[in-house]
Short mmCIF file of C-alpha atoms in Angstrom, two decimals:
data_model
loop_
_atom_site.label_atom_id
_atom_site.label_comp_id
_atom_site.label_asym_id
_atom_site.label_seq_id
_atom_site.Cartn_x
_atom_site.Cartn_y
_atom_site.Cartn_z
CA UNK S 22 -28.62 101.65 2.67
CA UNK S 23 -25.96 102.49 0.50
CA UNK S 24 -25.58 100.85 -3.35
CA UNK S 25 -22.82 98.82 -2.06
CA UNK S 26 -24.58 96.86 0.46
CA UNK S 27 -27.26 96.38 -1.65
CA UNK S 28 -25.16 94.53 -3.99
CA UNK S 29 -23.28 92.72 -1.66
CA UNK S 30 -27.03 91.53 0.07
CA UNK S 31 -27.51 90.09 -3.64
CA UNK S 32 -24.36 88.75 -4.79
CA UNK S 33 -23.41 87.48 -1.34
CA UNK S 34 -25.83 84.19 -1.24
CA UNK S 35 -25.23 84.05 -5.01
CA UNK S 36 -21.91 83.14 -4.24
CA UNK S 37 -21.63 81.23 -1.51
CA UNK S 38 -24.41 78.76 -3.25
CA UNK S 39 -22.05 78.74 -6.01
CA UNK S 40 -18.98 77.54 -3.80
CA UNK S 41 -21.15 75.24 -2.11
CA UNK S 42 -22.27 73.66 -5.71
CA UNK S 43 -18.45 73.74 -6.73
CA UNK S 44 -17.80 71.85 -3.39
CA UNK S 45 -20.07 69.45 -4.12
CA UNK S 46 -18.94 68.88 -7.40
CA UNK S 47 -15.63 68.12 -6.96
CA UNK S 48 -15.41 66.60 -3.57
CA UNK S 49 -13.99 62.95 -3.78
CA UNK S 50 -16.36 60.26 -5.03
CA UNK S 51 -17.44 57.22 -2.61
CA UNK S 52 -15.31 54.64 -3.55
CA UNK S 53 -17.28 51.21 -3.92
CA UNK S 54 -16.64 48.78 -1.55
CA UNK S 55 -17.91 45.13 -0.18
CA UNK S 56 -18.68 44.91 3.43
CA UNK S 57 -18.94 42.12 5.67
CA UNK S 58 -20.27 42.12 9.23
CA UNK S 59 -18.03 40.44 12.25
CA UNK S 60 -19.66 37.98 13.81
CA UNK S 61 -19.53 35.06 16.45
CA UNK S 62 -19.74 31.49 15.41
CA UNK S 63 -17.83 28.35 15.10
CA UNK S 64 -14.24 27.95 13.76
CA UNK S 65 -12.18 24.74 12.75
CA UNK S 66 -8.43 24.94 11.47
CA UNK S 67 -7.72 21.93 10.13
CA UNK S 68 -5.10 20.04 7.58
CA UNK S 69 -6.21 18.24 4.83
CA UNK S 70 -4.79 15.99 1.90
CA UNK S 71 -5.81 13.87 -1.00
CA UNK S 72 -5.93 9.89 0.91
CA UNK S 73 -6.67 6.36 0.09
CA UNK S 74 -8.13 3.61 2.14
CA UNK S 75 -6.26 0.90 2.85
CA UNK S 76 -6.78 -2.72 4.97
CA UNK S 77 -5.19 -2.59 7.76
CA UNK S 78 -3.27 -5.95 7.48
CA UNK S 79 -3.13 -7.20 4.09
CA UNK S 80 -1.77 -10.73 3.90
CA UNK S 81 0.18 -11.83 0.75
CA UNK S 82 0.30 -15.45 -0.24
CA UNK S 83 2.94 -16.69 -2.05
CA UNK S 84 4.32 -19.36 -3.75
CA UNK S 85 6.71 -22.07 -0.91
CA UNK S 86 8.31 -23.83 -3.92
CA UNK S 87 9.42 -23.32 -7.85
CA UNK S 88 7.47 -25.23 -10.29
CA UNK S 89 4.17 -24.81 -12.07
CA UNK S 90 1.35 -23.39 -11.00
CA UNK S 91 -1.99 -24.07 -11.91
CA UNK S 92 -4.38 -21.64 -12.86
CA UNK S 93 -6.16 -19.73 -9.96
CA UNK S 94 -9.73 -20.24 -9.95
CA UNK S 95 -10.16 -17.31 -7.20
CA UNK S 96 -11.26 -14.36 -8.21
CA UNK S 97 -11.19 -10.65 -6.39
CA UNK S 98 -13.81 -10.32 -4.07
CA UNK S 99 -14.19 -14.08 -3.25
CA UNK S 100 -14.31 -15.03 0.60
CA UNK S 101 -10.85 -17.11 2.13
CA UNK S 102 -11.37 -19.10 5.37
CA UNK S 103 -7.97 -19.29 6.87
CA UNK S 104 -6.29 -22.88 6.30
CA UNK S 105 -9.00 -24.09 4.17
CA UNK S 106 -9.62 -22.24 1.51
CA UNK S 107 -7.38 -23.64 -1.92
CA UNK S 108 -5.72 -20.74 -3.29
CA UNK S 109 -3.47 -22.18 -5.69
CA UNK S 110 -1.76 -25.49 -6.58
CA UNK S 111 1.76 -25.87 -7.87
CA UNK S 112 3.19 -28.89 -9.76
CA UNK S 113 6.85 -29.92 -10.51
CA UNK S 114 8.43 -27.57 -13.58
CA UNK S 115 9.25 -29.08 -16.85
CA UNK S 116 13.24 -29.58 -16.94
CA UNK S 117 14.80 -27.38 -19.70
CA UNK S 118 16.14 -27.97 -22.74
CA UNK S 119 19.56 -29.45 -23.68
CA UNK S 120 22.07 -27.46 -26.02
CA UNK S 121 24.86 -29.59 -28.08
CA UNK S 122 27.06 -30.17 -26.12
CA UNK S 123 25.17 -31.32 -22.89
CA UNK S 124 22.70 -33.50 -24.97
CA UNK S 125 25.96 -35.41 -26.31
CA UNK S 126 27.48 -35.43 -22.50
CA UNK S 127 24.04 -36.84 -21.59
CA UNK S 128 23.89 -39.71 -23.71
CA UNK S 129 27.83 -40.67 -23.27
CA UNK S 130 26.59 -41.10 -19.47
CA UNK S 131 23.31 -42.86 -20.25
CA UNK S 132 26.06 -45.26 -22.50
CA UNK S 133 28.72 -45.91 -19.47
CA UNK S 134 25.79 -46.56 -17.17
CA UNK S 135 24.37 -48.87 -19.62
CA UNK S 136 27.79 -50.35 -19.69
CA UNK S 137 28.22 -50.43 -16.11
CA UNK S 138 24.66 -51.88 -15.55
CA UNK S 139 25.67 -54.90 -18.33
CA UNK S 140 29.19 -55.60 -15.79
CA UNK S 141 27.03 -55.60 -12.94
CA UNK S 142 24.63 -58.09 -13.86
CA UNK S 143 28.00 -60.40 -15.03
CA UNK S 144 28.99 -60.25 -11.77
CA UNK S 145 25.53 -61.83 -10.42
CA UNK S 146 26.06 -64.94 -12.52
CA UNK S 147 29.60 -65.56 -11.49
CA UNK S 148 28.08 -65.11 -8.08
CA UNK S 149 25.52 -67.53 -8.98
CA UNK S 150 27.28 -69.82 -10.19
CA UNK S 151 29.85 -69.20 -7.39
CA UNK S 152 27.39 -70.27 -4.91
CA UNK S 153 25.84 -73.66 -6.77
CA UNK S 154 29.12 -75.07 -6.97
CA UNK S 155 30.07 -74.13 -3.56
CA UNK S 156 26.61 -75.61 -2.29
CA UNK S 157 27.22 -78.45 -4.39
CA UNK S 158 30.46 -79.20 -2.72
CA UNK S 159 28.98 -78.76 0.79
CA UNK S 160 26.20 -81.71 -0.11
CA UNK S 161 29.04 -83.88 -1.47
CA UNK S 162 31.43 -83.09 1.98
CA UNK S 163 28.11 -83.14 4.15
CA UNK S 164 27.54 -87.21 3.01
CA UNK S 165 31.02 -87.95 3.38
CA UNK S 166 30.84 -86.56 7.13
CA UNK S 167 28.12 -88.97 7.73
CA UNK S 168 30.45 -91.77 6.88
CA UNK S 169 33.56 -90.49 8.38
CA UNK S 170 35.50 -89.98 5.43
CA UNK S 171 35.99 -86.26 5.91
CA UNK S 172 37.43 -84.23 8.68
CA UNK S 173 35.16 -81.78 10.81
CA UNK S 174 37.61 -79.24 9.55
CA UNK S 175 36.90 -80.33 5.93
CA UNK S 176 33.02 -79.83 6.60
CA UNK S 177 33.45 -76.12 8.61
CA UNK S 178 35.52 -74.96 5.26
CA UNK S 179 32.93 -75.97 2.99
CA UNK S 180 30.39 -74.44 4.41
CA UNK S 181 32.49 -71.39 4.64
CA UNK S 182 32.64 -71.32 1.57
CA UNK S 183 28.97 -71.81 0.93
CA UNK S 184 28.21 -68.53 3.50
CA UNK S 185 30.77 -67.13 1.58
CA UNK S 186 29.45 -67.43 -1.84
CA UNK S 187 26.02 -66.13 -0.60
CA UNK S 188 27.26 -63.03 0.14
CA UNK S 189 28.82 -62.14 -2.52
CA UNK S 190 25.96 -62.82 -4.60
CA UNK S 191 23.67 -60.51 -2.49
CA UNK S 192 26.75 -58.10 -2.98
CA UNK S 193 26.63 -58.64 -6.81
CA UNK S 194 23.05 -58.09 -6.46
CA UNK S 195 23.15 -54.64 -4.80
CA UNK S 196 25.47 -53.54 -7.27
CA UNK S 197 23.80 -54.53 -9.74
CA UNK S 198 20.74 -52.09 -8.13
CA UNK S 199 22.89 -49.05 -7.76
CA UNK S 200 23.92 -49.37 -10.84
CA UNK S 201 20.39 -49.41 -12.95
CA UNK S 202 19.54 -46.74 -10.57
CA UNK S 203 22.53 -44.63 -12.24
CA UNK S 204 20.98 -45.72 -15.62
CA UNK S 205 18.07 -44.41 -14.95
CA UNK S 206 19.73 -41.29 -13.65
CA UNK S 207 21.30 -41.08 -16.93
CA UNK S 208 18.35 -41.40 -18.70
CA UNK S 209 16.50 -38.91 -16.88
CA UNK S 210 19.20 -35.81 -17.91
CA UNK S 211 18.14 -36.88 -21.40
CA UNK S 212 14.35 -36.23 -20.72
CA UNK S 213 12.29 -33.20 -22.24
CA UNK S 214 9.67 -31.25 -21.97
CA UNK S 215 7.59 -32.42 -23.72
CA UNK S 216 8.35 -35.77 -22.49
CA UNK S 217 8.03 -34.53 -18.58
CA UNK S 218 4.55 -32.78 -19.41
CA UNK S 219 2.85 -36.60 -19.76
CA UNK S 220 4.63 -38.30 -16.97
CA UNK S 221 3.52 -35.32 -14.21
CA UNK S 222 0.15 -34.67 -15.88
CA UNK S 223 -1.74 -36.69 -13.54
CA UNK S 224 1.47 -35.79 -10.24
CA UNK S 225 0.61 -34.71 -6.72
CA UNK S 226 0.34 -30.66 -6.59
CA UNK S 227 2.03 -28.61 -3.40
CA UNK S 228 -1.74 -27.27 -2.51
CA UNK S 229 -1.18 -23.84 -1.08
CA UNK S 230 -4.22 -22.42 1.52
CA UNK S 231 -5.40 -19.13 2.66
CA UNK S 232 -3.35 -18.20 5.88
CA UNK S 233 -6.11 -15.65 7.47
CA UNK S 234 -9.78 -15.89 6.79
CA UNK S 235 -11.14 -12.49 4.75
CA UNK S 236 -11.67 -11.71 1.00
CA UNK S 237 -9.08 -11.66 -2.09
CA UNK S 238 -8.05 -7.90 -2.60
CA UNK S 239 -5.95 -8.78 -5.49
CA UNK S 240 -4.63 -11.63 -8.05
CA UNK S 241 -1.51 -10.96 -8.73
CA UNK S 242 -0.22 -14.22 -11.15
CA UNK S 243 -3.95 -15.18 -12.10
CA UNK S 244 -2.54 -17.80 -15.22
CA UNK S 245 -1.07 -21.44 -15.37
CA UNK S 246 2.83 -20.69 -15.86
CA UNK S 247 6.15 -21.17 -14.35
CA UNK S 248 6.73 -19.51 -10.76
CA UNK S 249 9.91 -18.96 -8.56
CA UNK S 250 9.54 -19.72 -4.82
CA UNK S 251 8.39 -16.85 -2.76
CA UNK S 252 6.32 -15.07 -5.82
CA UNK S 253 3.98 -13.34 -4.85
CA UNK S 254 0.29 -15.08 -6.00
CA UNK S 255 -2.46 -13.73 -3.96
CA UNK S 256 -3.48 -10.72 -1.65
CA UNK S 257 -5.87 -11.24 0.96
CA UNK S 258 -7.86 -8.85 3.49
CA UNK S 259 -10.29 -8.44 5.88
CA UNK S 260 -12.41 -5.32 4.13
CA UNK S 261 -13.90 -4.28 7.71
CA UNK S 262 -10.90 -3.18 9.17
CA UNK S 263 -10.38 -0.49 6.89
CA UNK S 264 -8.05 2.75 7.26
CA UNK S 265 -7.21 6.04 5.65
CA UNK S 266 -3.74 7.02 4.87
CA UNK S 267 -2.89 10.38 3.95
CA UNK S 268 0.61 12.07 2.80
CA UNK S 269 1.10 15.38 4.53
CA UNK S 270 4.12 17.89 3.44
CA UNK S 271 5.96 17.47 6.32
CA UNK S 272 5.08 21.08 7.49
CA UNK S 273 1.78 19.91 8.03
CA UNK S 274 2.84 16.39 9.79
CA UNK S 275 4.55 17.99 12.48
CA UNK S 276 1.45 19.73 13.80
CA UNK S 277 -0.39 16.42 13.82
CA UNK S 278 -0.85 14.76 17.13
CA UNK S 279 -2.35 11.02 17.86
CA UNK S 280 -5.97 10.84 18.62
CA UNK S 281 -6.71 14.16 17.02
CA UNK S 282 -9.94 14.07 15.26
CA UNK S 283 -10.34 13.75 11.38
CA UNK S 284 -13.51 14.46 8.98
CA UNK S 285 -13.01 12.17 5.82
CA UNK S 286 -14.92 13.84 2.96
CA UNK S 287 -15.79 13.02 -0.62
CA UNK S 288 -15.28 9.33 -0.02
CA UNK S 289 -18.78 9.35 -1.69
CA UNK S 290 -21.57 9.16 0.59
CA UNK S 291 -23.64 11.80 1.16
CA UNK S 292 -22.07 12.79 4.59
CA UNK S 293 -18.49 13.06 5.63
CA UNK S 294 -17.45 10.50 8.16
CA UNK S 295 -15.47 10.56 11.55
CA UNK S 296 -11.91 9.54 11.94
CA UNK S 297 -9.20 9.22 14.48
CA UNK S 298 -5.51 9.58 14.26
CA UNK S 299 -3.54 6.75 14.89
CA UNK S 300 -0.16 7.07 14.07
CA UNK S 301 2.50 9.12 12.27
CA UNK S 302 5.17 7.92 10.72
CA UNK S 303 8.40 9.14 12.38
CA UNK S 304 10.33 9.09 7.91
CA UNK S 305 9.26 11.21 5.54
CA UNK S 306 9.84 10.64 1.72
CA UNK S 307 10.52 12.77 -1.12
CA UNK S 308 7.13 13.07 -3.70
CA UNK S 309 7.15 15.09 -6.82
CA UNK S 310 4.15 17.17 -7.39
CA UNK S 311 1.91 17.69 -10.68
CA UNK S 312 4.07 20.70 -11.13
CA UNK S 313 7.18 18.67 -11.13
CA UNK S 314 8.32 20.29 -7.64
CA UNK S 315 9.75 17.91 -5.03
CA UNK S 316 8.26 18.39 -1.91
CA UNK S 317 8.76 15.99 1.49
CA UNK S 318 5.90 14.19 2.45
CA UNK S 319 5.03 12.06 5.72
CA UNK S 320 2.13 9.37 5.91
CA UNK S 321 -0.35 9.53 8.45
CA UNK S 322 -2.80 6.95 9.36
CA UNK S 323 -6.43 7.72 10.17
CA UNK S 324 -8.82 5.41 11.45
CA UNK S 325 -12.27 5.21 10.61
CA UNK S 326 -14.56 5.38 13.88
CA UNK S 327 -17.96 5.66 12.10
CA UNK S 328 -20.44 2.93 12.26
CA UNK S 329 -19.90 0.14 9.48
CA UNK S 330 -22.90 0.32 7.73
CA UNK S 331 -22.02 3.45 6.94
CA UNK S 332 -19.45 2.88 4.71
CA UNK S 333 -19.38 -0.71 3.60
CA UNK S 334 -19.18 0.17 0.15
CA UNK S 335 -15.94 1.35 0.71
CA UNK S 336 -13.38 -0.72 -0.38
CA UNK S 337 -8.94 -1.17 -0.41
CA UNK S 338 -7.52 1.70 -2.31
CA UNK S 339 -10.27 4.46 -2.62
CA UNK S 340 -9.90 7.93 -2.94
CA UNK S 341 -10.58 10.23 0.21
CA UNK S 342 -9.99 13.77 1.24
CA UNK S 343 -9.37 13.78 4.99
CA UNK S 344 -9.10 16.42 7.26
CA UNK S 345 -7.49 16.46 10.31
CA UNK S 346 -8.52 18.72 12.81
CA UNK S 347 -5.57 20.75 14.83
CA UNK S 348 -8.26 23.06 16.75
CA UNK S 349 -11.84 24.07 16.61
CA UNK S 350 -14.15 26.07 19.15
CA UNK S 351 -17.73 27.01 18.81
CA UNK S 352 -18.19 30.13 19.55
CA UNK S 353 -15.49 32.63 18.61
CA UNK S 354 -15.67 36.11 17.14
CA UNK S 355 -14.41 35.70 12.97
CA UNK S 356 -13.96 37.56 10.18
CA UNK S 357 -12.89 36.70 6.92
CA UNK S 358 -9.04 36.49 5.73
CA UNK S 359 -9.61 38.89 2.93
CA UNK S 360 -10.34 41.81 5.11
CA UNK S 361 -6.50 41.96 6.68
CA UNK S 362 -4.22 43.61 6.07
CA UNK S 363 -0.51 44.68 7.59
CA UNK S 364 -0.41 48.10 8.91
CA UNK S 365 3.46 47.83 10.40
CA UNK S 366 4.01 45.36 12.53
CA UNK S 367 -0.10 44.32 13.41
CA UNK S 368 -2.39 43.37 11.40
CA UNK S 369 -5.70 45.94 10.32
CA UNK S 370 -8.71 46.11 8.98
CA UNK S 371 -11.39 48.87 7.59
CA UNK S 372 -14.20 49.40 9.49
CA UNK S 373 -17.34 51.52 8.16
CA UNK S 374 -18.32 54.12 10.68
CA UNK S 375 -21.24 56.53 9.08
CA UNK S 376 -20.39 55.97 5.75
CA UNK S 377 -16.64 56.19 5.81
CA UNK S 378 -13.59 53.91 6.40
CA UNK S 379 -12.22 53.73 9.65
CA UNK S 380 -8.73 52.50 10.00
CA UNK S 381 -8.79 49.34 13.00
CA UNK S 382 -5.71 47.69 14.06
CA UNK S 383 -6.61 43.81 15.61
CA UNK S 384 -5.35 40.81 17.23
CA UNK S 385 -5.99 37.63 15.16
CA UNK S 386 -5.61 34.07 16.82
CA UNK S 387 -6.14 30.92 14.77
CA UNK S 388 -7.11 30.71 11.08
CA UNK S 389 -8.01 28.51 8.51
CA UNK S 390 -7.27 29.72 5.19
CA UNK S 391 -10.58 31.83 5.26
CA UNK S 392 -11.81 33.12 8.63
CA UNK S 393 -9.62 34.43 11.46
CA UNK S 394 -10.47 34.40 15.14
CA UNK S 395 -10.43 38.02 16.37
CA UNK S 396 -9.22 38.64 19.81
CA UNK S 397 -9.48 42.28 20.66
CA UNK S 398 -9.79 45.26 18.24
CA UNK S 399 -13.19 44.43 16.95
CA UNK S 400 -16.92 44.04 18.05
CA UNK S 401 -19.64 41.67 16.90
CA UNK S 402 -21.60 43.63 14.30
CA UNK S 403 -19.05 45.79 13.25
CA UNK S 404 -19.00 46.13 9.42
CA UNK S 405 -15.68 45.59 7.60
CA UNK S 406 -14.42 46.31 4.03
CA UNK S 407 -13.69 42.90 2.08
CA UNK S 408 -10.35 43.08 -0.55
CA UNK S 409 -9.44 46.65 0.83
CA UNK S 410 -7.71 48.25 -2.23
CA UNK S 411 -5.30 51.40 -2.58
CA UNK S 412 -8.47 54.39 -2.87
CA UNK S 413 -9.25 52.74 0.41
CA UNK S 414 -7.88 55.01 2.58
CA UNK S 415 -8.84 56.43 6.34
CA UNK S 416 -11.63 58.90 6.61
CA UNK S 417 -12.34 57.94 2.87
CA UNK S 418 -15.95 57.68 1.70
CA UNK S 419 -17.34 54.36 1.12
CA UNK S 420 -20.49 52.96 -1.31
CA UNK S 421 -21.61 49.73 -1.15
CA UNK S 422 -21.01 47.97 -4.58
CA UNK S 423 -24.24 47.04 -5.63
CA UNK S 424 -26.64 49.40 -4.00
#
């Protein structure tokens, strides 16, 4: 053996060992990841909203004429049995008061119906007296008949005369009526407050009554005072037949159908409770958000289809979260959101395959802001890289954060 292939039988493994050490060195670190495995279970894509409940027909009394109403002794909470149940009782309203010139316009009537009154009751004793003398006369002409000193035509005149005279004095009279009655018209523009308060204090009220049996939900004019006709006084309810309404952005609204099922959570109990659908409303309305952005919103109406007693604390106007389901299935194959991501046109994912990332391209059905359903691309108990980040990259090495 010559002293060049001895050397090269030394430094031969020498430096190959070396190159594999330098290889080793300097060969791309694992880049730390967080996997999650694909698996099958249930999915539910749903909408969802802050809500308050609501009764379904709330009934507002109000007031049927002006005047005064008396202070309502009902208080929220209290049970209303329809037509027989007080709610509130109104009395005629104190007139108001007179300025200058209509106080001085007021007396110069109560003065010409005093007048008028005084001229009236002259006329009642001329009528009076009319009618004694003309009686008189018929008495006198009446004994001269008897005797035959007097014509029949004679007598017929004089008691004309007395028929006559009668009538005018019930005229006189009636007059006379009519016109104390405009006195006391008069009178009456003159009156004040303070004088009406003592004349009605003891009046018949307008007594207004429950028109549904249920319970107050709210007094809205709860002190004696001064009301117009058709102010509102009193709301009333029946608390059983409660519902949930719920404003949607109008994005959302549109993919709500009747009879879809809703889950009403953090209404307080310890479990959510079930819900129905029942109607959309076909306007939407503009609402501006906490961040001051104006965003179009459509009410939908949910009702509640779990058992009473489950929820009879629940009351008109508490808060809810409902959620409206738009499609659920039990068994599908998911992964979470936050392993996609766009490679082109289709959607990707990272899949760990001995220890190093495997690009993946998928089909993804339904979602619901965290899980996808996964319809071809992937198997159950595949493992997938969570928040994929730019050293992600195919064929790249992957460590588990953490281990």
């Amino acid at each position: 053996m010559t002293p060049a292939s001895k050397r090269l039988l030394f430094w031969g493994p020498l430096a190959l060992a070396l190159a594999g050490v330098l290889l080793w060195l300097f060969r791309p670190a694992a880049v730390p990841v967080d996997l999650v495995e694909v698996g099958r279970g249930p999915l539910t894509v749903s909408v969802s909203d802050e809500g308050e409940t609501r009764v379904r027909d709330v009934y507002v009394v109000s007031a049927p004429v002006p005047g005064r109403m008396r202070r309502i002794e009902l208080e929220v909470g209290d049970a209303v049995v329809a037509d027989q149940t007080v709610v509130a009782r109104i009395e005629p309203g104190d007139p108001s008061f007179l300025d200058v010139r209509s106080e001085a316009e007021a007396r110069a009537g109560v003065d010409a119906a005093a007048a008028a009154r005084t001229h009236a009751g002259a006329q009642v004793t001329r009528a009076q007296a009319e009618l004694d003398f003309a009686r008189s006369e018929l008495g006198r002409i009446r004994a001269l008949a008897r005797s035959h000193t007097v014509s029949e035509n004679d007598l017929d005149a004089a008691e004309r005369r007395a028929r006559t005279a009668e009538a005018a004095l019930a005229e006189a009279r009636a007059e006379r009526q009519v016109r104390e009655s405009e006195y006391q018209v008069a009178r009456a523009r003159l009156m004040t407050p303070a004088a009406s308060r003592s004349r009605v204090a003891d009046c018949e009220c307008v007594t207004v009554l429950s028109p549904v049996s249920g319970t107050v939900l709210r007094v809205v004019t709860e002190s004696e005072g001064v009301v117009a006709s058709g102010a509102a006084l009193v709301e009333v309810g029946n608390p059983d037949q409660l519902e949930v309404v719920v404003d949607l952005l109008s994005a959302d609204a549109v993919r709500v159908q009747v009879g879809q099922r809703a889950i009403i959570e953090a209404w307080g109990g310890p479990e959510p409770l079930e819900g129905r659908v029942r109607r959309i409303e076909p306007f939407g309305f503009t609402k501006v958000s906490a961040l001051g952005i104006e965003e179009q919103r459509v009410n939908v109406v949910i009702d509640i289809t779990a058992p009473r007693e489950r929820w009879q604390r629940l009351g008109h106007g508490y808060r809810v979260e409902p959620r409206i389901v738009l499609w659920e299935a039990q068994d599908v194959l998911r992964l979470p959101l936050s392993a996609l991501f766009r490679h082109g046109e289709r959607w990707a994912v990272f899949v760990e395959h001995g220890g190093h990332a495997e690009l993946r391209e998928v089909e993804i059905g339904q979602g619901n802001g965290l899980d996808a359903e996964v319809r071809s691309g992937l198997d159950a108990g595949e493992r997938v890289v969570l928040h994929p980040g730019d050293r992600v990259s195919p064929g790249a090495r992957l460590a588990v954060r953490g281990t």
